[in-house]
mmCIF file of C-alpha atoms in Angstrom:
data_model
loop_
_atom_site.group_PDB
_atom_site.id
_atom_site.type_symbol
_atom_site.label_atom_id
_atom_site.label_comp_id
_atom_site.label_asym_id
_atom_site.label_seq_id
_atom_site.Cartn_x
_atom_site.Cartn_y
_atom_site.Cartn_z
ATOM 1 C CA MET J 651 -150.591 -24.923 5.970
ATOM 2 C CA ASN J 652 -150.955 -24.970 9.782
ATOM 3 C CA LYS J 653 -150.813 -21.889 11.993
ATOM 4 C CA LYS J 654 -147.349 -22.751 13.379
ATOM 5 C CA VAL J 655 -145.756 -22.885 9.887
ATOM 6 C CA MET J 656 -147.501 -19.666 8.829
ATOM 7 C CA SER J 657 -146.252 -17.899 11.965
ATOM 8 C CA CYS J 658 -142.635 -18.956 11.257
ATOM 9 C CA LEU J 659 -142.852 -17.777 7.651
ATOM 10 C CA ALA J 660 -144.203 -14.407 8.756
ATOM 11 C CA ILE J 661 -141.330 -13.923 11.211
ATOM 12 C CA LEU J 662 -138.809 -14.893 8.520
ATOM 13 C CA LEU J 663 -140.279 -12.428 6.007
ATOM 14 C CA ILE J 664 -140.259 -9.559 8.541
ATOM 15 C CA ALA J 665 -136.643 -10.275 9.523
ATOM 16 C CA THR J 666 -135.583 -10.374 5.858
ATOM 17 C CA PHE J 667 -137.350 -7.075 5.142
ATOM 18 C CA ILE J 668 -135.771 -5.325 8.135
ATOM 19 C CA GLY J 669 -132.322 -6.722 7.366
ATOM 20 C CA GLY J 670 -132.551 -5.609 3.744
ATOM 21 C CA CYS J 671 -133.560 -2.105 4.761
ATOM 22 C CA THR J 672 -130.696 -1.888 7.200
ATOM 23 C CA ARG J 673 -128.137 -2.845 4.548
ATOM 24 C CA ASP J 674 -129.445 -0.246 2.100
ATOM 25 C CA GLU J 675 -129.374 2.672 4.574
ATOM 26 C CA PRO J 676 -126.395 5.024 4.288
ATOM 27 C CA LYS J 677 -124.104 5.465 7.274
ATOM 28 C CA SER J 678 -125.371 7.998 9.748
ATOM 29 C CA GLU J 679 -123.428 11.166 10.480
ATOM 30 C CA GLY J 680 -122.493 9.688 13.846
ATOM 31 C CA SER J 681 -120.478 6.938 12.116
ATOM 32 C CA VAL J 682 -117.801 9.448 11.033
ATOM 33 C CA GLU J 683 -114.670 8.884 13.075
ATOM 34 C CA LYS J 684 -113.795 11.863 15.257
ATOM 35 C CA LEU J 685 -110.403 12.857 16.601
ATOM 36 C CA THR J 686 -108.808 15.835 18.314
ATOM 37 C CA VAL J 687 -105.407 17.139 17.252
ATOM 38 C CA ALA J 688 -103.258 19.486 19.363
ATOM 39 C CA VAL J 689 -101.150 21.677 17.069
ATOM 40 C CA ASN J 690 -98.367 24.129 17.846
ATOM 41 C CA GLU J 691 -99.513 27.167 15.860
ATOM 42 C CA ILE J 692 -96.394 27.870 13.829
ATOM 43 C CA LEU J 693 -95.530 27.770 10.145
ATOM 44 C CA ALA J 694 -94.235 24.201 10.472
ATOM 45 C CA GLY J 695 -97.824 23.029 11.073
ATOM 46 C CA THR J 696 -99.007 24.230 7.654
ATOM 47 C CA VAL J 697 -99.668 20.676 6.402
ATOM 48 C CA VAL J 698 -102.294 20.111 9.107
ATOM 49 C CA TYR J 699 -104.022 23.425 8.463
ATOM 50 C CA ILE J 700 -103.984 22.912 4.684
ATOM 51 C CA ALA J 701 -105.624 19.507 5.186
ATOM 52 C CA GLU J 702 -108.326 21.201 7.241
ATOM 53 C CA ASP J 703 -108.816 24.099 4.825
ATOM 54 C CA ARG J 704 -108.918 21.919 1.705
ATOM 55 C CA GLY J 705 -111.432 19.488 3.222
ATOM 56 C CA TYR J 706 -109.085 16.484 3.076
ATOM 57 C CA PHE J 707 -110.152 15.239 6.506
ATOM 58 C CA GLU J 708 -113.833 15.146 5.541
ATOM 59 C CA LYS J 709 -112.966 13.612 2.178
ATOM 60 C CA ASN J 710 -111.274 10.732 3.988
ATOM 61 C CA GLY J 711 -114.169 10.205 6.390
ATOM 62 C CA ILE J 712 -112.895 11.779 9.620
ATOM 63 C CA ALA J 713 -114.030 14.770 11.644
ATOM 64 C CA VAL J 714 -110.965 16.523 13.048
ATOM 65 C CA THR J 715 -111.049 19.133 15.788
ATOM 66 C CA ILE J 716 -107.836 21.176 15.884
ATOM 67 C CA LYS J 717 -106.736 22.799 19.129
ATOM 68 C CA GLY J 718 -103.998 25.412 18.846
ATOM 69 C CA TYR J 719 -101.124 25.767 21.329
ATOM 70 C CA VAL J 720 -98.327 28.314 21.681
ATOM 71 C CA SER J 721 -95.553 25.689 21.797
ATOM 72 C CA GLY J 722 -94.785 22.126 20.787
ATOM 73 C CA LYS J 723 -94.294 21.283 24.457
ATOM 74 C CA ALA J 724 -97.790 22.519 25.327
ATOM 75 C CA ALA J 725 -99.304 20.523 22.458
ATOM 76 C CA GLY J 726 -97.389 17.401 23.518
ATOM 77 C CA ASN J 727 -98.514 17.862 27.116
ATOM 78 C CA ALA J 728 -102.132 18.054 25.932
ATOM 79 C CA LEU J 729 -101.696 14.645 24.291
ATOM 80 C CA ILE J 730 -100.079 13.183 27.404
ATOM 81 C CA ALA J 731 -102.907 14.575 29.555
ATOM 82 C CA GLY J 732 -105.520 12.891 27.362
ATOM 83 C CA GLU J 733 -106.832 16.163 25.903
ATOM 84 C CA ALA J 734 -105.976 15.146 22.335
ATOM 85 C CA ASP J 735 -105.600 11.987 20.254
ATOM 86 C CA ILE J 736 -102.673 13.274 18.199
ATOM 87 C CA SER J 737 -100.323 16.235 18.595
ATOM 88 C CA THR J 738 -97.600 18.001 16.687
ATOM 89 C CA SER J 739 -94.353 18.525 18.540
ATOM 90 C CA ALA J 740 -90.663 19.201 18.084
ATOM 91 C CA GLY J 741 -88.534 16.069 18.062
ATOM 92 C CA ASN J 742 -86.569 17.141 21.141
ATOM 93 C CA VAL J 743 -89.822 17.621 23.105
ATOM 94 C CA PHE J 744 -90.747 14.036 22.269
ATOM 95 C CA VAL J 745 -87.319 12.781 23.339
ATOM 96 C CA SER J 746 -87.606 14.630 26.642
ATOM 97 C CA SER J 747 -91.042 13.079 27.278
ATOM 98 C CA SER J 748 -90.041 9.591 26.113
ATOM 99 C CA PHE J 749 -88.096 8.860 29.310
ATOM 100 C CA LYS J 750 -91.288 9.034 31.375
ATOM 101 C CA HIS J 751 -93.943 8.120 28.811
ATOM 102 C CA ALA J 752 -93.102 4.847 27.097
ATOM 103 C CA ASP J 753 -96.559 4.735 25.505
ATOM 104 C CA LEU J 754 -95.833 7.625 23.117
ATOM 105 C CA ARG J 755 -95.756 6.772 19.415
ATOM 106 C CA VAL J 756 -94.424 8.737 16.425
ATOM 107 C CA LEU J 757 -96.660 8.561 13.347
ATOM 108 C CA GLY J 758 -94.474 10.663 11.065
ATOM 109 C CA THR J 759 -93.451 14.244 10.390
ATOM 110 C CA VAL J 760 -95.343 17.195 8.971
ATOM 111 C CA ALA J 761 -92.180 19.183 8.286
ATOM 112 C CA THR J 762 -88.424 19.286 8.647
ATOM 113 C CA LEU J 763 -86.790 22.645 9.249
ATOM 114 C CA GLU J 764 -83.453 24.368 9.525
ATOM 115 C CA VAL J 765 -84.457 27.420 11.526
ATOM 116 C CA LYS J 766 -81.892 27.555 14.331
ATOM 117 C CA GLU J 767 -78.829 29.792 14.092
ATOM 118 C CA LEU J 768 -76.092 31.299 16.173
ATOM 119 C CA ILE J 769 -76.279 35.086 15.823
ATOM 120 C CA ALA J 770 -73.617 37.445 17.144
ATOM 121 C CA ARG J 771 -72.956 41.163 17.328
ATOM 122 C CA LYS J 772 -70.010 42.357 15.280
ATOM 123 C CA ASP J 773 -69.510 45.323 17.603
ATOM 124 C CA LYS J 774 -68.654 42.809 20.330
ATOM 125 C CA GLY J 775 -65.583 41.831 18.344
ATOM 126 C CA ILE J 776 -67.130 38.733 16.768
ATOM 127 C CA THR J 777 -66.401 38.130 13.088
ATOM 128 C CA THR J 778 -65.242 34.473 13.221
ATOM 129 C CA ILE J 779 -66.361 31.459 15.230
ATOM 130 C CA ASN J 780 -63.189 31.534 17.342
ATOM 131 C CA ASP J 781 -64.119 35.067 18.421
ATOM 132 C CA LEU J 782 -66.918 33.462 20.477
ATOM 133 C CA ILE J 783 -64.354 32.368 23.078
ATOM 134 C CA GLY J 784 -65.033 34.166 26.348
ATOM 135 C CA LYS J 785 -68.296 35.652 25.074
ATOM 136 C CA LYS J 786 -71.785 35.532 26.610
ATOM 137 C CA ILE J 787 -74.127 33.365 24.546
ATOM 138 C CA GLY J 788 -77.852 33.275 25.263
ATOM 139 C CA VAL J 789 -79.764 30.010 24.846
ATOM 140 C CA THR J 790 -82.984 28.480 26.191
ATOM 141 C CA GLU J 791 -82.247 25.861 28.831
ATOM 142 C CA LYS J 792 -83.153 22.213 28.080
ATOM 143 C CA SER J 793 -84.297 23.145 24.575
ATOM 144 C CA GLY J 794 -83.369 21.745 21.186
ATOM 145 C CA ALA J 795 -81.308 24.903 20.722
ATOM 146 C CA GLU J 796 -79.163 24.047 23.749
ATOM 147 C CA PHE J 797 -78.569 20.583 22.306
ATOM 148 C CA LEU J 798 -77.570 22.010 18.900
ATOM 149 C CA LEU J 799 -75.351 24.632 20.529
ATOM 150 C CA GLY J 800 -73.380 21.764 22.076
ATOM 151 C CA VAL J 801 -73.109 20.107 18.650
ATOM 152 C CA PHE J 802 -72.069 23.419 17.074
ATOM 153 C CA LEU J 803 -69.282 23.884 19.629
ATOM 154 C CA ILE J 804 -67.963 20.339 19.146
ATOM 155 C CA PHE J 805 -67.870 20.706 15.350
ATOM 156 C CA ASN J 806 -65.883 23.911 15.753
ATOM 157 C CA ASP J 807 -63.385 22.522 18.304
ATOM 158 C CA LEU J 808 -64.879 24.512 21.180
ATOM 159 C CA THR J 809 -66.396 23.492 24.530
ATOM 160 C CA TYR J 810 -68.834 24.968 27.035
ATOM 161 C CA GLU J 811 -65.806 26.048 29.069
ATOM 162 C CA ASP J 812 -64.783 28.350 26.207
ATOM 163 C CA ILE J 813 -67.951 30.450 26.457
ATOM 164 C CA GLU J 814 -70.285 31.889 29.092
ATOM 165 C CA ILE J 815 -73.782 30.431 28.839
ATOM 166 C CA VAL J 816 -76.703 32.706 29.733
ATOM 167 C CA TYR J 817 -80.032 30.855 30.068
ATOM 168 C CA LEU J 818 -82.989 32.890 28.827
ATOM 169 C CA LYS J 819 -86.410 32.315 27.304
ATOM 170 C CA PRO J 820 -86.615 33.062 23.555
ATOM 171 C CA PRO J 821 -88.225 36.534 23.881
ATOM 172 C CA GLU J 822 -85.672 37.396 26.580
ATOM 173 C CA ILE J 823 -82.824 36.275 24.306
ATOM 174 C CA ALA J 824 -83.951 38.650 21.574
ATOM 175 C CA LYS J 825 -84.195 41.546 24.019
ATOM 176 C CA ALA J 826 -80.805 40.771 25.621
ATOM 177 C CA ILE J 827 -78.822 40.619 22.384
ATOM 178 C CA LEU J 828 -80.492 43.741 20.986
ATOM 179 C CA ASN J 829 -79.650 45.592 24.218
ATOM 180 C CA GLY J 830 -76.077 44.295 24.154
ATOM 181 C CA ASP J 831 -76.476 42.397 27.445
ATOM 182 C CA ILE J 832 -75.227 39.244 25.700
ATOM 183 C CA ASP J 833 -72.775 38.987 22.835
ATOM 184 C CA ALA J 834 -74.447 36.207 20.842
ATOM 185 C CA ALA J 835 -77.492 33.968 20.856
ATOM 186 C CA PHE J 836 -78.428 30.488 19.709
ATOM 187 C CA THR J 837 -82.144 30.437 18.993
ATOM 188 C CA TRP J 838 -84.753 29.831 16.285
ATOM 189 C CA ASP J 839 -87.156 31.657 13.995
ATOM 190 C CA PRO J 840 -88.983 33.962 14.164
ATOM 191 C CA TYR J 841 -86.559 35.262 16.826
ATOM 192 C CA VAL J 842 -83.573 34.736 14.513
ATOM 193 C CA TYR J 843 -85.315 36.699 11.775
ATOM 194 C CA ASN J 844 -86.308 39.552 14.079
ATOM 195 C CA ILE J 845 -82.833 39.827 15.649
ATOM 196 C CA LYS J 846 -81.168 39.956 12.219
ATOM 197 C CA LYS J 847 -83.645 42.560 11.056
ATOM 198 C CA GLU J 848 -83.001 44.782 14.082
ATOM 199 C CA LEU J 849 -79.211 44.421 14.102
ATOM 200 C CA GLY J 850 -78.856 44.853 10.351
ATOM 201 C CA ASP J 851 -75.220 44.997 9.240
ATOM 202 C CA ASN J 852 -74.101 44.573 12.852
ATOM 203 C CA ALA J 853 -75.254 40.926 12.808
ATOM 204 C CA ILE J 854 -73.212 37.877 11.832
ATOM 205 C CA SER J 855 -74.649 34.379 11.956
ATOM 206 C CA TRP J 856 -73.910 30.698 11.370
ATOM 207 C CA PRO J 857 -76.381 27.851 10.603
ATOM 208 C CA GLY J 858 -77.413 25.778 13.601
ATOM 209 C CA GLY J 859 -76.830 22.428 11.972
ATOM 210 C CA GLU J 860 -79.075 19.384 11.866
ATOM 211 C CA ASP J 861 -82.673 19.217 10.734
ATOM 212 C CA PHE J 862 -85.386 20.022 13.219
ATOM 213 C CA TYR J 863 -88.196 17.472 12.897
ATOM 214 C CA PHE J 864 -91.762 18.612 13.500
ATOM 215 C CA ILE J 865 -93.461 15.332 14.272
ATOM 216 C CA LEU J 866 -96.864 13.769 14.910
ATOM 217 C CA LEU J 867 -97.310 12.041 18.255
ATOM 218 C CA THR J 868 -100.009 9.736 19.556
ATOM 219 C CA LYS J 869 -100.287 7.008 22.187
ATOM 220 C CA GLU J 870 -99.948 3.259 21.789
ATOM 221 C CA ASP J 871 -103.442 2.583 23.140
ATOM 222 C CA TRP J 872 -105.080 5.035 20.741
ATOM 223 C CA ILE J 873 -103.325 3.719 17.631
ATOM 224 C CA LYS J 874 -104.243 0.138 18.544
ATOM 225 C CA LYS J 875 -107.901 1.018 18.988
ATOM 226 C CA ASN J 876 -108.149 3.393 16.019
ATOM 227 C CA PRO J 877 -105.967 2.084 13.174
ATOM 228 C CA GLU J 878 -108.426 3.154 10.472
ATOM 229 C CA ALA J 879 -108.820 6.678 11.872
ATOM 230 C CA ALA J 880 -105.029 7.007 12.000
ATOM 231 C CA LYS J 881 -104.746 5.812 8.402
ATOM 232 C CA LYS J 882 -107.376 8.299 7.201
ATOM 233 C CA PHE J 883 -105.685 11.116 9.093
ATOM 234 C CA MET J 884 -102.271 10.369 7.606
ATOM 235 C CA LYS J 885 -103.760 10.007 4.125
ATOM 236 C CA ALA J 886 -105.270 13.484 4.440
ATOM 237 C CA LEU J 887 -101.886 14.894 5.447
ATOM 238 C CA VAL J 888 -100.144 13.251 2.494
ATOM 239 C CA GLU J 889 -102.736 14.851 0.215
ATOM 240 C CA ALA J 890 -102.008 18.212 1.867
ATOM 241 C CA GLU J 891 -98.279 17.636 1.344
ATOM 242 C CA ASP J 892 -98.905 17.013 -2.362
ATOM 243 C CA TYR J 893 -101.034 20.150 -2.597
ATOM 244 C CA ILE J 894 -98.231 22.292 -1.124
ATOM 245 C CA LYS J 895 -95.707 20.808 -3.574
ATOM 246 C CA ASP J 896 -97.949 21.560 -6.539
ATOM 247 C CA ASN J 897 -99.251 24.926 -5.319
ATOM 248 C CA SER J 898 -96.412 26.535 -3.393
ATOM 249 C CA GLU J 899 -97.476 30.153 -3.942
ATOM 250 C CA LYS J 900 -101.091 29.455 -2.975
ATOM 251 C CA ALA J 901 -99.892 27.597 0.122
ATOM 252 C CA LYS J 902 -97.645 30.532 1.054
ATOM 253 C CA GLU J 903 -100.545 32.928 0.697
ATOM 254 C CA PHE J 904 -102.685 30.673 2.875
ATOM 255 C CA ALA J 905 -99.920 30.618 5.517
ATOM 256 C CA ARG J 906 -99.651 34.419 5.484
ATOM 257 C CA LYS J 907 -103.331 34.719 6.340
ATOM 258 C CA ARG J 908 -103.511 31.760 8.727
ATOM 259 C CA PHE J 909 -100.541 32.746 10.880
ATOM 260 C CA ASP J 910 -100.712 36.509 10.380
ATOM 261 C CA TYR J 911 -97.079 36.577 9.261
ATOM 262 C CA GLY J 912 -95.658 39.416 7.203
ATOM 263 C CA SER J 913 -94.781 38.699 3.582
ATOM 264 C CA ASP J 914 -91.079 39.336 4.238
ATOM 265 C CA PHE J 915 -90.927 36.695 6.962
ATOM 266 C CA ILE J 916 -92.820 34.122 4.882
ATOM 267 C CA ASP J 917 -90.462 34.649 1.938
ATOM 268 C CA TYR J 918 -87.463 34.331 4.271
ATOM 269 C CA SER J 919 -88.669 31.269 6.189
ATOM 270 C CA TRP J 920 -90.533 29.260 3.528
ATOM 271 C CA PRO J 921 -87.368 27.880 1.840
ATOM 272 C CA LYS J 922 -86.151 26.694 5.269
ATOM 273 C CA GLN J 923 -89.231 24.512 5.717
ATOM 274 C CA ARG J 924 -89.715 21.180 4.011
ATOM 275 C CA PHE J 925 -93.389 20.260 4.325
ATOM 276 C CA ILE J 926 -93.204 16.501 4.137
ATOM 277 C CA VAL J 927 -94.722 13.408 5.764
ATOM 278 C CA ILE J 928 -91.898 10.907 6.345
ATOM 279 C CA LEU J 929 -90.234 8.518 8.764
ATOM 280 C CA GLU J 930 -86.531 8.531 7.940
ATOM 281 C CA GLN J 931 -83.440 6.944 9.447
ATOM 282 C CA ALA J 932 -81.792 10.306 10.174
ATOM 283 C CA MET J 933 -84.687 11.181 12.474
ATOM 284 C CA LEU J 934 -84.159 8.028 14.508
ATOM 285 C CA LEU J 935 -80.436 8.759 14.859
ATOM 286 C CA LEU J 936 -81.177 12.329 15.959
ATOM 287 C CA PHE J 937 -83.545 11.060 18.670
ATOM 288 C CA GLU J 938 -80.773 8.826 19.991
ATOM 289 C CA ASP J 939 -78.233 11.689 19.965
ATOM 290 C CA GLN J 940 -80.640 13.958 21.827
ATOM 291 C CA ALA J 941 -81.328 11.232 24.402
ATOM 292 C CA ARG J 942 -77.604 10.708 25.014
ATOM 293 C CA TRP J 943 -77.178 14.457 25.434
ATOM 294 C CA ARG J 944 -79.991 14.607 27.997
ATOM 295 C CA ILE J 945 -78.472 11.724 29.958
ATOM 296 C CA LYS J 946 -74.987 13.246 29.864
ATOM 297 C CA ASN J 947 -76.268 16.610 31.070
ATOM 298 C CA ARG J 948 -78.441 15.009 33.776
ATOM 299 C CA LEU J 949 -81.678 16.312 32.348
ATOM 300 C CA THR J 950 -83.195 12.913 33.164
ATOM 301 C CA ASP J 951 -82.619 10.398 35.936
ATOM 302 C CA LYS J 952 -82.461 7.603 33.340
ATOM 303 C CA THR J 953 -79.073 6.195 32.397
ATOM 304 C CA GLU J 954 -79.868 4.321 29.165
ATOM 305 C CA VAL J 955 -81.012 5.540 25.765
ATOM 306 C CA PRO J 956 -84.479 4.153 24.956
ATOM 307 C CA ASN J 957 -84.913 1.965 21.904
ATOM 308 C CA TYR J 958 -86.685 4.488 19.695
ATOM 309 C CA LEU J 959 -87.723 1.825 17.216
ATOM 310 C CA ASP J 960 -90.262 0.838 19.878
ATOM 311 C CA PHE J 961 -91.675 4.377 19.813
ATOM 312 C CA ILE J 962 -92.167 4.643 16.060
ATOM 313 C CA SER J 963 -95.408 3.424 14.501
ATOM 314 C CA MET J 964 -94.446 2.659 10.901
ATOM 315 C CA ASP J 965 -97.388 0.550 9.731
ATOM 316 C CA THR J 966 -99.813 3.432 9.160
ATOM 317 C CA LEU J 967 -97.573 5.511 6.901
ATOM 318 C CA GLU J 968 -96.234 2.415 5.116
ATOM 319 C CA GLN J 969 -99.766 1.566 3.956
ATOM 320 C CA ILE J 970 -100.243 5.034 2.455
ATOM 321 C CA LYS J 971 -96.792 6.131 1.291
ATOM 322 C CA PRO J 972 -94.315 3.220 1.510
ATOM 323 C CA LYS J 973 -91.374 5.169 0.068
ATOM 324 C CA ALA J 974 -91.674 7.699 2.910
ATOM 325 C CA VAL J 975 -90.506 5.112 5.458
ATOM 326 C CA THR J 976 -86.732 4.544 5.283
ATOM 327 C CA ILE J 977 -86.052 3.521 8.880
ATOM 328 C CA ILE J 978 -83.982 0.356 9.157
ATOM 329 C CA ARG J 979 -85.647 -2.181 11.430
#
């Protein structure tokens, strides 16, 4: 055998040995997919925190860094600013942002809630809905509560002209109604709970209506580049959803400690929360209603309702939990 043939065989053997070693090596720690999630630190985000606490993210091969924010708007803004890959947010916050940020995508929900109510003081002469006529009602401007207040009035044959709107931030609303500066308020928990607790028998209230969707947002570019990371993330959340269903009392106890809520509030609010990962038709219709409301009230310079089917990323959840996606395409 000549030197040239021997040299080629040696190179081939070395390449085979190195290639075989490479295939047998486990993935390095650096191969774990990493993502940052901005979360509004409220009870509705329990699914995300359960997934973290139970190790479901690591189990599915992703390293998740959770950043907490005081509001859904702040969490959504962090996503828009590029400070997070995914965020939780209220549906109305998404709708508000959708007019300027067409690259936003909805991956699903982590909860649906019915936590908004209209609360009134009986000593202001309010015992029926019609007694609201001519009364001062506090609400947070441009919020989901303001949208639902409009719906509430329509369903009860009233208009904005029948009442006096007082725009206040949520903590200011609670203070104003407790002081008697306003006659009623349309707001959400925990403010609803605290107002009722303080007013006691002097309070009367009515449900605020439609579901409030606590959703997961990302951007089109991120989901296109990271389909597997998105799938692993959603799978972890579905596992957390299942855990909460099967271990409700343990999940409640976890929430008490995680959010530093009192037991009374948890017991009051827990039944109002549905911890579920879905994409349903009713959510799409609500987005459209909220968009029309924003256009009508000139909260945007746009004049047409976006096609929200373009904003919803259904493929990821469909691969994991097909029955959870009921949106008509």
